[in-house]
mmCIF file of N, CA and C in Angstrom:
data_model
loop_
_atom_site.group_PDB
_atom_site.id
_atom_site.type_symbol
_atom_site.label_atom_id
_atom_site.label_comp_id
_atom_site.label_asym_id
_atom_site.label_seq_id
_atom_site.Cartn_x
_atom_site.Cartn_y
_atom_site.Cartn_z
ATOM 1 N N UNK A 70 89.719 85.232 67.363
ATOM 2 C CA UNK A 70 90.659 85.410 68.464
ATOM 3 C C UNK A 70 90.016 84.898 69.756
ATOM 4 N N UNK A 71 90.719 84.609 70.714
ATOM 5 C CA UNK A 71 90.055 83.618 71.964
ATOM 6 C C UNK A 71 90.276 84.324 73.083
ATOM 7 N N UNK A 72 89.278 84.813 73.649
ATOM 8 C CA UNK A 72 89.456 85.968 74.814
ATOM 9 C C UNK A 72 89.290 84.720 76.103
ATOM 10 N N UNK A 73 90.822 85.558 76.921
ATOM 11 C CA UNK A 73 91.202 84.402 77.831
ATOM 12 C C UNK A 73 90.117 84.354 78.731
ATOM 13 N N UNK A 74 90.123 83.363 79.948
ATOM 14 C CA UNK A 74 89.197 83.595 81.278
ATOM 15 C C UNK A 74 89.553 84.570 81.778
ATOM 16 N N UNK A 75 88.490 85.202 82.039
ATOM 17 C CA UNK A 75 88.667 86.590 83.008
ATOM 18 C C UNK A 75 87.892 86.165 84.202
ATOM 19 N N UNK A 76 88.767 86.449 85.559
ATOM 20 C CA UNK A 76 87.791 86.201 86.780
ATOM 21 C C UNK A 76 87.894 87.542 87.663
ATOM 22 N N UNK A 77 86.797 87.483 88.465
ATOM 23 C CA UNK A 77 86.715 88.955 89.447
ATOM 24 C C UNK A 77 87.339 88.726 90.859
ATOM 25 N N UNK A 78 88.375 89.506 90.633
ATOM 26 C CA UNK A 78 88.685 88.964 92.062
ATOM 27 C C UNK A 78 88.582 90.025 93.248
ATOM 28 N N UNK A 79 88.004 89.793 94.490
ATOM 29 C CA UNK A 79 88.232 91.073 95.829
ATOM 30 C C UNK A 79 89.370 91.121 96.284
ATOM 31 N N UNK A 80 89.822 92.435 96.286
ATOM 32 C CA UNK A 80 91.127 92.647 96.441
ATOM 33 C C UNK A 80 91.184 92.758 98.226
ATOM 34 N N UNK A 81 92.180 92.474 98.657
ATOM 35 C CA UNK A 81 92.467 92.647 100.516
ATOM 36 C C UNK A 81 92.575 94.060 100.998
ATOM 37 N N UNK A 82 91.934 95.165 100.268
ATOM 38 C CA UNK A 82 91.719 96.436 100.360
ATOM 39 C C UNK A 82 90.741 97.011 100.134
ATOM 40 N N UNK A 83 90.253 98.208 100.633
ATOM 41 C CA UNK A 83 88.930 98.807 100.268
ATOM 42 C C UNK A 83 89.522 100.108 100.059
ATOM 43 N N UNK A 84 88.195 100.237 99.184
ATOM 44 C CA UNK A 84 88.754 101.883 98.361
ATOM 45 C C UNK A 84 88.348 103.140 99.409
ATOM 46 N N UNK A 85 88.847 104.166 98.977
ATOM 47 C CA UNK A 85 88.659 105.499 100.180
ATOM 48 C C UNK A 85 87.251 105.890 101.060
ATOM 49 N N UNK A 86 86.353 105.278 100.373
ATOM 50 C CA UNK A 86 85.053 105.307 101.352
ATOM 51 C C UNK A 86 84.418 104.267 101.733
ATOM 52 N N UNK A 87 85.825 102.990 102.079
ATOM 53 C CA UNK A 87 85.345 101.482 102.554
ATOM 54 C C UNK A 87 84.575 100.795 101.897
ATOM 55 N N UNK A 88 84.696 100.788 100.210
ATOM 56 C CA UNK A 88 83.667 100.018 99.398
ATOM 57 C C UNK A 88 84.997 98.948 99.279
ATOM 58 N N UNK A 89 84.274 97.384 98.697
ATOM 59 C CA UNK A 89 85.660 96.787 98.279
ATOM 60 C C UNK A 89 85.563 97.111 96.603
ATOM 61 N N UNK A 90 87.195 96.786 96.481
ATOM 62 C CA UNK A 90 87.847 96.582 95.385
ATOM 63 C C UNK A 90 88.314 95.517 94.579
ATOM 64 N N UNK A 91 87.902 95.479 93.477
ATOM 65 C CA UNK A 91 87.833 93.914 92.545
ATOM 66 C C UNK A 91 89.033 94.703 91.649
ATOM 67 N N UNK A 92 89.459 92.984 91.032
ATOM 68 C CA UNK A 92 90.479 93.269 90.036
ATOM 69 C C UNK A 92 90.068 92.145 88.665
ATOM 70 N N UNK A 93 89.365 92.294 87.784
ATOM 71 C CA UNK A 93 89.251 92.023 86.842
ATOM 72 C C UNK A 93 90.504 91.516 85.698
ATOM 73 N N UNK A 94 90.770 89.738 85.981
ATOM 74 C CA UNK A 94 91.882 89.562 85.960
ATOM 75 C C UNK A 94 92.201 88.224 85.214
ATOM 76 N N UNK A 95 92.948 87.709 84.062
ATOM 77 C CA UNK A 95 93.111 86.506 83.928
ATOM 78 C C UNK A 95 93.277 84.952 85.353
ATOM 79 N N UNK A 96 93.421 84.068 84.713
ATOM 80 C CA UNK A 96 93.744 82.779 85.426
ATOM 81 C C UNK A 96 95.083 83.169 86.078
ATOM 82 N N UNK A 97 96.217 83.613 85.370
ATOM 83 C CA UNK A 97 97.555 83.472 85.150
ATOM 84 C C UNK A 97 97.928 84.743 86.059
ATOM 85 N N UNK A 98 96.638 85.688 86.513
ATOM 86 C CA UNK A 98 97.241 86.586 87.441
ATOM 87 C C UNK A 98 98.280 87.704 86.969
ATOM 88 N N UNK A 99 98.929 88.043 87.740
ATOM 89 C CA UNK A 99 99.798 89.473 86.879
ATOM 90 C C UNK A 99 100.048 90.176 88.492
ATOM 91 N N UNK A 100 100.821 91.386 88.110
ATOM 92 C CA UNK A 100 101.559 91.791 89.561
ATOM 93 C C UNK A 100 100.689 92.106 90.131
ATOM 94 N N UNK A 101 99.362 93.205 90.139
ATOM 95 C CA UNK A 101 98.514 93.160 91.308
ATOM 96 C C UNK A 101 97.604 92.161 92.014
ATOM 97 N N UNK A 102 97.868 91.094 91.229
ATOM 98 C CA UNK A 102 97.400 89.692 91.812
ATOM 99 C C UNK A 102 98.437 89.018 93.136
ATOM 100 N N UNK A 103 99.922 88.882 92.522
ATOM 101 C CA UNK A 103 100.703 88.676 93.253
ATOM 102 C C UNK A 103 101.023 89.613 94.422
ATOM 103 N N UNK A 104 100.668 91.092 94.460
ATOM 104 C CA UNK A 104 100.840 91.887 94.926
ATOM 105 C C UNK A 104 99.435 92.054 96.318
ATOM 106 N N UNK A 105 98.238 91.195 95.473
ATOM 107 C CA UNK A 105 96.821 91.338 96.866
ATOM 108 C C UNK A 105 97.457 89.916 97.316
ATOM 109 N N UNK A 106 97.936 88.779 96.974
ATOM 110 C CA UNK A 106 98.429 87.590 97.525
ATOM 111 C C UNK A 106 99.452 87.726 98.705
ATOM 112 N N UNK A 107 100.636 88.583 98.361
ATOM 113 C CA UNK A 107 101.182 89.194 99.300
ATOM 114 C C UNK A 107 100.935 89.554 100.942
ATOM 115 N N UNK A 108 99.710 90.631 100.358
ATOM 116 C CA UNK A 108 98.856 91.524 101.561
ATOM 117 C C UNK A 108 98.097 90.131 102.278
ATOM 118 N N UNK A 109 97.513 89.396 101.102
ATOM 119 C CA UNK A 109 96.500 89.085 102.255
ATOM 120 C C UNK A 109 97.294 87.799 103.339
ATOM 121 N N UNK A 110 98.705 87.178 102.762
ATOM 122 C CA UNK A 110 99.567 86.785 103.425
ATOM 123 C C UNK A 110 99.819 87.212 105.082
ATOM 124 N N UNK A 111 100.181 88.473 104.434
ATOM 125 C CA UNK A 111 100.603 89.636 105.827
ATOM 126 C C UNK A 111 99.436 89.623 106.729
ATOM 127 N N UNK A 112 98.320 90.085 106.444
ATOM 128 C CA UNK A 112 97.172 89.848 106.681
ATOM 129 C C UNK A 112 96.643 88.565 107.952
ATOM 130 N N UNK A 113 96.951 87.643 107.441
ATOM 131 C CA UNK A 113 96.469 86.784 107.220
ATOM 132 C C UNK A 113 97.614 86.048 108.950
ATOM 133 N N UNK A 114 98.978 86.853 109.001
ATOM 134 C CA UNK A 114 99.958 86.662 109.875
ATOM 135 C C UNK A 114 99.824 87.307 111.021
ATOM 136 N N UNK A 115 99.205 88.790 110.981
ATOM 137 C CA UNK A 115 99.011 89.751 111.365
ATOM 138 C C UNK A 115 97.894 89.099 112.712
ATOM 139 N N UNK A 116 97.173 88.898 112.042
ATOM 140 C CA UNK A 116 95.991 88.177 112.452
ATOM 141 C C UNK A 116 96.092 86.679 113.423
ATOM 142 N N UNK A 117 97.036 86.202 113.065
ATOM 143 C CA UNK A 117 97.532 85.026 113.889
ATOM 144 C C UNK A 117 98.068 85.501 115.256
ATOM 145 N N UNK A 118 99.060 86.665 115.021
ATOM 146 C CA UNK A 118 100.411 87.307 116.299
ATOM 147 C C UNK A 118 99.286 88.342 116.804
ATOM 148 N N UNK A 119 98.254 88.361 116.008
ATOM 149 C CA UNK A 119 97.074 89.283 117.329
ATOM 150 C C UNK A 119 96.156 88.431 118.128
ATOM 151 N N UNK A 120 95.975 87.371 117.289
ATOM 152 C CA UNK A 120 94.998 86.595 118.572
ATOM 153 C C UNK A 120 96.205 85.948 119.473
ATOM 154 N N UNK A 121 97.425 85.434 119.305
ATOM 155 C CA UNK A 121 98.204 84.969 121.064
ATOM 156 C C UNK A 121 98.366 86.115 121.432
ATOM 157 N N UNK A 122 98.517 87.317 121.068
ATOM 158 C CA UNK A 122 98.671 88.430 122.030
ATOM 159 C C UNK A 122 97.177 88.780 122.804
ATOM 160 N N UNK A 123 96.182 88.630 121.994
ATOM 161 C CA UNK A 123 94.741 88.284 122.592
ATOM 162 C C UNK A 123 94.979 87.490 123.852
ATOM 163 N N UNK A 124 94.999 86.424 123.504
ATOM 164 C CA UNK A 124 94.991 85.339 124.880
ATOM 165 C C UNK A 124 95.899 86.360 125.844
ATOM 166 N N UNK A 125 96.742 86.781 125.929
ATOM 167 C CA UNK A 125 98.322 86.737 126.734
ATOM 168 C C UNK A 125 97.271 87.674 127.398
ATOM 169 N N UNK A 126 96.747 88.907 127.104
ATOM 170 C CA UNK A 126 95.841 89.806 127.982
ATOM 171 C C UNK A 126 94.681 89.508 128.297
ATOM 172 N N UNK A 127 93.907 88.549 127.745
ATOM 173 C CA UNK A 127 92.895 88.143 128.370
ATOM 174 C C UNK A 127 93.019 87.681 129.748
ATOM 175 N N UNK A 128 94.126 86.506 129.603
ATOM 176 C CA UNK A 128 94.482 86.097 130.822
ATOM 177 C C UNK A 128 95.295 86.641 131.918
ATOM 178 N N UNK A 129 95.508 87.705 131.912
ATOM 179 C CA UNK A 129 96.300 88.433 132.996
ATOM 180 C C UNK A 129 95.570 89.426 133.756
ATOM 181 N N UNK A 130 95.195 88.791 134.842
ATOM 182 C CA UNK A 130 93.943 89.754 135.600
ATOM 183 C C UNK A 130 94.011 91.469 135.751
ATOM 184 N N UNK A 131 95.445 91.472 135.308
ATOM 185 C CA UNK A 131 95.891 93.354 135.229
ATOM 186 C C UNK A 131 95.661 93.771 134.229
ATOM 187 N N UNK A 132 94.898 93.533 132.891
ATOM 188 C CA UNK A 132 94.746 94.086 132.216
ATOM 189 C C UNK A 132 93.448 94.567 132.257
ATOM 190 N N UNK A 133 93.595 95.745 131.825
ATOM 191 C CA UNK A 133 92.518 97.226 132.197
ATOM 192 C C UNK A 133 91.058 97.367 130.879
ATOM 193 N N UNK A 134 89.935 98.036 131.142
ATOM 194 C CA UNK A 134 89.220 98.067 130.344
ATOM 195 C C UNK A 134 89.633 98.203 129.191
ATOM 196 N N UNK A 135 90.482 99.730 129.276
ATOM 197 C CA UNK A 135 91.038 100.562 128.127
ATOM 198 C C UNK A 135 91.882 99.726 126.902
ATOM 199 N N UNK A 136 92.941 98.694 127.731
ATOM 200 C CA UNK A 136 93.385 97.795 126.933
ATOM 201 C C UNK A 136 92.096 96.605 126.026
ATOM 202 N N UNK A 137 91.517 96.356 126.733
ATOM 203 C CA UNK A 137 90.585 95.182 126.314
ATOM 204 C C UNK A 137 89.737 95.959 125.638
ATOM 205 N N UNK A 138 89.602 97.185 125.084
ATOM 206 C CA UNK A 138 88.611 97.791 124.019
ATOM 207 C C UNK A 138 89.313 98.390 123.048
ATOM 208 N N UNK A 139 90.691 98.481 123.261
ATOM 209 C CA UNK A 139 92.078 98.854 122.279
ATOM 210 C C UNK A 139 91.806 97.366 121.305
ATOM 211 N N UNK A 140 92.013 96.086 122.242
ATOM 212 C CA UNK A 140 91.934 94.889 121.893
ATOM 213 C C UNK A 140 91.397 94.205 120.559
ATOM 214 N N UNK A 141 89.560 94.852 120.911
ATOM 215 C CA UNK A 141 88.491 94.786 120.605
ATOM 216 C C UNK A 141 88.642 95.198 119.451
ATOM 217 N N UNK A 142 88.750 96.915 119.553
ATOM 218 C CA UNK A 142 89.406 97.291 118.297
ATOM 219 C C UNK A 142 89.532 96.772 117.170
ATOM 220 N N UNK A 143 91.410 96.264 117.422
ATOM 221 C CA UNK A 143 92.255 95.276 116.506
ATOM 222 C C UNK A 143 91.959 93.961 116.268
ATOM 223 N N UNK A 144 91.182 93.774 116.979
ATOM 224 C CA UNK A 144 90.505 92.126 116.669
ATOM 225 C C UNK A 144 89.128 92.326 115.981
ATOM 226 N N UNK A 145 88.916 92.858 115.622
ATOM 227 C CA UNK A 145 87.851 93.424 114.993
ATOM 228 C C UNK A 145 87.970 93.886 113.581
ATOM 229 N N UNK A 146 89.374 94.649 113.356
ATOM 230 C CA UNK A 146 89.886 94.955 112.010
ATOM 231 C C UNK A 146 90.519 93.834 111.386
ATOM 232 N N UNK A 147 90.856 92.480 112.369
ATOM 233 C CA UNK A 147 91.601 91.620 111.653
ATOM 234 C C UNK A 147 90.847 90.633 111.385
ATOM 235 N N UNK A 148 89.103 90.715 112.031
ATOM 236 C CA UNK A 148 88.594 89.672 111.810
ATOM 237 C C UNK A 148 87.781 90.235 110.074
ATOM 238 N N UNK A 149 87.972 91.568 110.261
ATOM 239 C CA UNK A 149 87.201 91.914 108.745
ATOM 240 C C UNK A 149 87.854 91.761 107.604
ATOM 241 N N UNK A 150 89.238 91.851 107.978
ATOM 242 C CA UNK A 150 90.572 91.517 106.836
ATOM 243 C C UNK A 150 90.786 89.899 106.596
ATOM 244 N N UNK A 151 90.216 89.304 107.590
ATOM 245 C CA UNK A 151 90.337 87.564 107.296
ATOM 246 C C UNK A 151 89.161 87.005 107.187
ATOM 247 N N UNK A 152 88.105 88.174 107.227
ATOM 248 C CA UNK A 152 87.171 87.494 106.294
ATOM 249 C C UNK A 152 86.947 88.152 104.975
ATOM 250 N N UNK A 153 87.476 88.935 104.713
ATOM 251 C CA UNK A 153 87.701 89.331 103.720
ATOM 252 C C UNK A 153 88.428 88.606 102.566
ATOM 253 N N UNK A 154 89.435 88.056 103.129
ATOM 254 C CA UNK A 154 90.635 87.089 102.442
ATOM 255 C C UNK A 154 89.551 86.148 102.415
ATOM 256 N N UNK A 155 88.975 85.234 103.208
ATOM 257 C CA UNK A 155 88.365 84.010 103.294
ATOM 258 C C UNK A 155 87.283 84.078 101.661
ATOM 259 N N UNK A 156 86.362 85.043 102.200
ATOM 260 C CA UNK A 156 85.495 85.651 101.104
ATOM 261 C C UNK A 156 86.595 85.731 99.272
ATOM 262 N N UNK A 157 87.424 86.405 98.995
ATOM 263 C CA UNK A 157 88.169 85.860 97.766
ATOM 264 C C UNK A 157 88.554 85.223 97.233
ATOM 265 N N UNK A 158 89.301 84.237 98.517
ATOM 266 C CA UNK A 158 89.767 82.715 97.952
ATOM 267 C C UNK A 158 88.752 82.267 97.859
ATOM 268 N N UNK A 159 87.620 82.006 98.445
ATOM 269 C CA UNK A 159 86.434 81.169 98.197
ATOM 270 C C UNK A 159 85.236 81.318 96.922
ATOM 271 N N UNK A 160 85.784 82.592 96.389
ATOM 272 C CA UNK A 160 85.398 82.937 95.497
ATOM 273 C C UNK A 160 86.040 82.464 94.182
ATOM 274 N N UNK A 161 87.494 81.845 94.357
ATOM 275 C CA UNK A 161 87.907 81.822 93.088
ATOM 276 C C UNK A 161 88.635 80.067 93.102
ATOM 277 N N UNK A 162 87.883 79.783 94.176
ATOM 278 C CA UNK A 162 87.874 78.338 94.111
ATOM 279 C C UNK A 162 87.002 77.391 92.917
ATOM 280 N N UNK A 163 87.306 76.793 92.597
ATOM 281 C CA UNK A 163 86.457 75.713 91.300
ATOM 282 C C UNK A 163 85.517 74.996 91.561
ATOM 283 N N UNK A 164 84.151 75.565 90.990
ATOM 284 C CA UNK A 164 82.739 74.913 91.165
ATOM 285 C C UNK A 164 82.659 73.577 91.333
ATOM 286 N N UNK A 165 82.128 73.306 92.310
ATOM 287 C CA UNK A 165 82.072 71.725 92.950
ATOM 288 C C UNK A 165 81.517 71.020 91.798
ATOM 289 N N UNK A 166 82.165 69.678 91.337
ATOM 290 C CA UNK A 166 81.563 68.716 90.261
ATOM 291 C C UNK A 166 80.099 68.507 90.919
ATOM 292 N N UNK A 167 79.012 68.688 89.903
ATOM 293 C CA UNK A 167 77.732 68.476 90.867
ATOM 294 C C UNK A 167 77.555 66.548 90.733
ATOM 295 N N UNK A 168 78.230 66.001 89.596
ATOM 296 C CA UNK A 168 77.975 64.684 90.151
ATOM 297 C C UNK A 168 79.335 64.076 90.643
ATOM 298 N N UNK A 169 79.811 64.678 90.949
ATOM 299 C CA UNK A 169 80.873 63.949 92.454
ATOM 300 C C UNK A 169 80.004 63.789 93.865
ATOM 301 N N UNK A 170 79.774 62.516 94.505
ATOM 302 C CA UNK A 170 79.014 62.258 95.242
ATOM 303 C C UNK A 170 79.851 61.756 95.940
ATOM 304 N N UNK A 171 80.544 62.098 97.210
ATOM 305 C CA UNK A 171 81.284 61.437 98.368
ATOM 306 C C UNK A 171 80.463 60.074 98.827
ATOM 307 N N UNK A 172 79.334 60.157 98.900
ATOM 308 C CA UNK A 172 78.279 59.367 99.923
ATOM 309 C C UNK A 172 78.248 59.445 101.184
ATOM 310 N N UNK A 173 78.699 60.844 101.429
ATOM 311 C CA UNK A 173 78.336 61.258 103.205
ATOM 312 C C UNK A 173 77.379 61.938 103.420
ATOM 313 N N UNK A 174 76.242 61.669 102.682
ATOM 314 C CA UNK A 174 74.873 62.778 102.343
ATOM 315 C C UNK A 174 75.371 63.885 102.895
ATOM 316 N N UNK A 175 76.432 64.493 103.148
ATOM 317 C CA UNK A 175 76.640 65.882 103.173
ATOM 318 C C UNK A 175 77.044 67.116 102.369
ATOM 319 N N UNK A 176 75.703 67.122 102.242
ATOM 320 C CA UNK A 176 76.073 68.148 100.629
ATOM 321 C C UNK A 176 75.931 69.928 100.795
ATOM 322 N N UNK A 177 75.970 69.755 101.747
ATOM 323 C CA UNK A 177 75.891 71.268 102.321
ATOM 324 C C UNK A 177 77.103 72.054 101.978
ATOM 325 N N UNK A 178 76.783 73.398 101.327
ATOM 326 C CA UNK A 178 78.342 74.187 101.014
ATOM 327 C C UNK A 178 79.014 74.305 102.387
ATOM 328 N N UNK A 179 80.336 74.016 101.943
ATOM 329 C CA UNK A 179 81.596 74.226 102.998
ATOM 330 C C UNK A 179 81.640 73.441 103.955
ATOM 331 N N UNK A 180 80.797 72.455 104.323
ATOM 332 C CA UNK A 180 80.527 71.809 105.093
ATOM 333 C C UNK A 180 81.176 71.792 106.617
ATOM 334 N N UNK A 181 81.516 71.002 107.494
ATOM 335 C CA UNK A 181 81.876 70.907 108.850
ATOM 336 C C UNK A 181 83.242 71.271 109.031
ATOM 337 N N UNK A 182 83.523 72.265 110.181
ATOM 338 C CA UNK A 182 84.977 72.273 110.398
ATOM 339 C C UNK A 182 85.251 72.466 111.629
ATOM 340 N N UNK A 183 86.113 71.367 112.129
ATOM 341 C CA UNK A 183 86.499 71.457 113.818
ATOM 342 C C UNK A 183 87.583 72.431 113.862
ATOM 343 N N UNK A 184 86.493 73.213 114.774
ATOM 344 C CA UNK A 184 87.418 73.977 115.422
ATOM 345 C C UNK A 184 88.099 73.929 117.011
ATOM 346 N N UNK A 185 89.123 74.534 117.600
ATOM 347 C CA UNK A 185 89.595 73.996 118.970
ATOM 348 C C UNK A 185 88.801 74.814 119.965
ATOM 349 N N UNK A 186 88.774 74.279 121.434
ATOM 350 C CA UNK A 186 87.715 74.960 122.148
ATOM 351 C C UNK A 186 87.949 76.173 122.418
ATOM 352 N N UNK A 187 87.388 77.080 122.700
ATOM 353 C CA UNK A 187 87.643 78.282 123.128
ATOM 354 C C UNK A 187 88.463 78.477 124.224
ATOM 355 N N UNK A 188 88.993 79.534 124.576
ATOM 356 C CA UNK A 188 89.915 79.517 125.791
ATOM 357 C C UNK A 188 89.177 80.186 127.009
#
């Protein structure tokens, strides 16, 4: 009998005393697969509509300590939830061909990524 691929995957949740949670899971996935895909979607949106709301108070000279450590906060929980997501997908991405050779001697994992300037 042919036991399918099983891969480990981190789920976009942590269990009751903030450890993470894996799901021990075929290729083909199944509802709590579709179901952490979901989250880390939301996640992943959540995280977008908090950093322009970021900017919008950064830049408004009336905004108060109290807000900008509320801020801090939530930008802080969303940066652990999107690296969290980052960390799974990258995990269940497909081992680089080791003789695929671009010829950009850049063989460094993950290599370069432009990002836009800071505000």
């Amino acid at each position: 009998m042919h036991q399918p691929n099983r891969i480990t995957r981190l789920l976009p949740w942590s269990g009751p005393e903030g450890n993470p949670c894996y799901l021990l899971t075929d290729a083909d996935g199944g509802h709590l697969s579709r179901t952490a895909d979901n989250i880390e979607s939301v996640q992943l949106g959540m995280g977008r509509e908090l950093l322009g709301h970021a900017h919008a108070l950064v830049d408004d000279p009336k905004t108060g300590p109290v807000e900008l450590r509320y801020l801090s906060a939530r930008l802080s929980e969303s940066l652990r939830d999107v690296l969290r997501v980052a960390e799974s997908r990258g995990a269940r991405l497909p081992a680089p061909d080791a003789d695929a050779d671009d010829g950009d001697g850049d063989d460094a994992p993950g290599g370069a990524i432009d990002l836009p300037p800071a505000r």
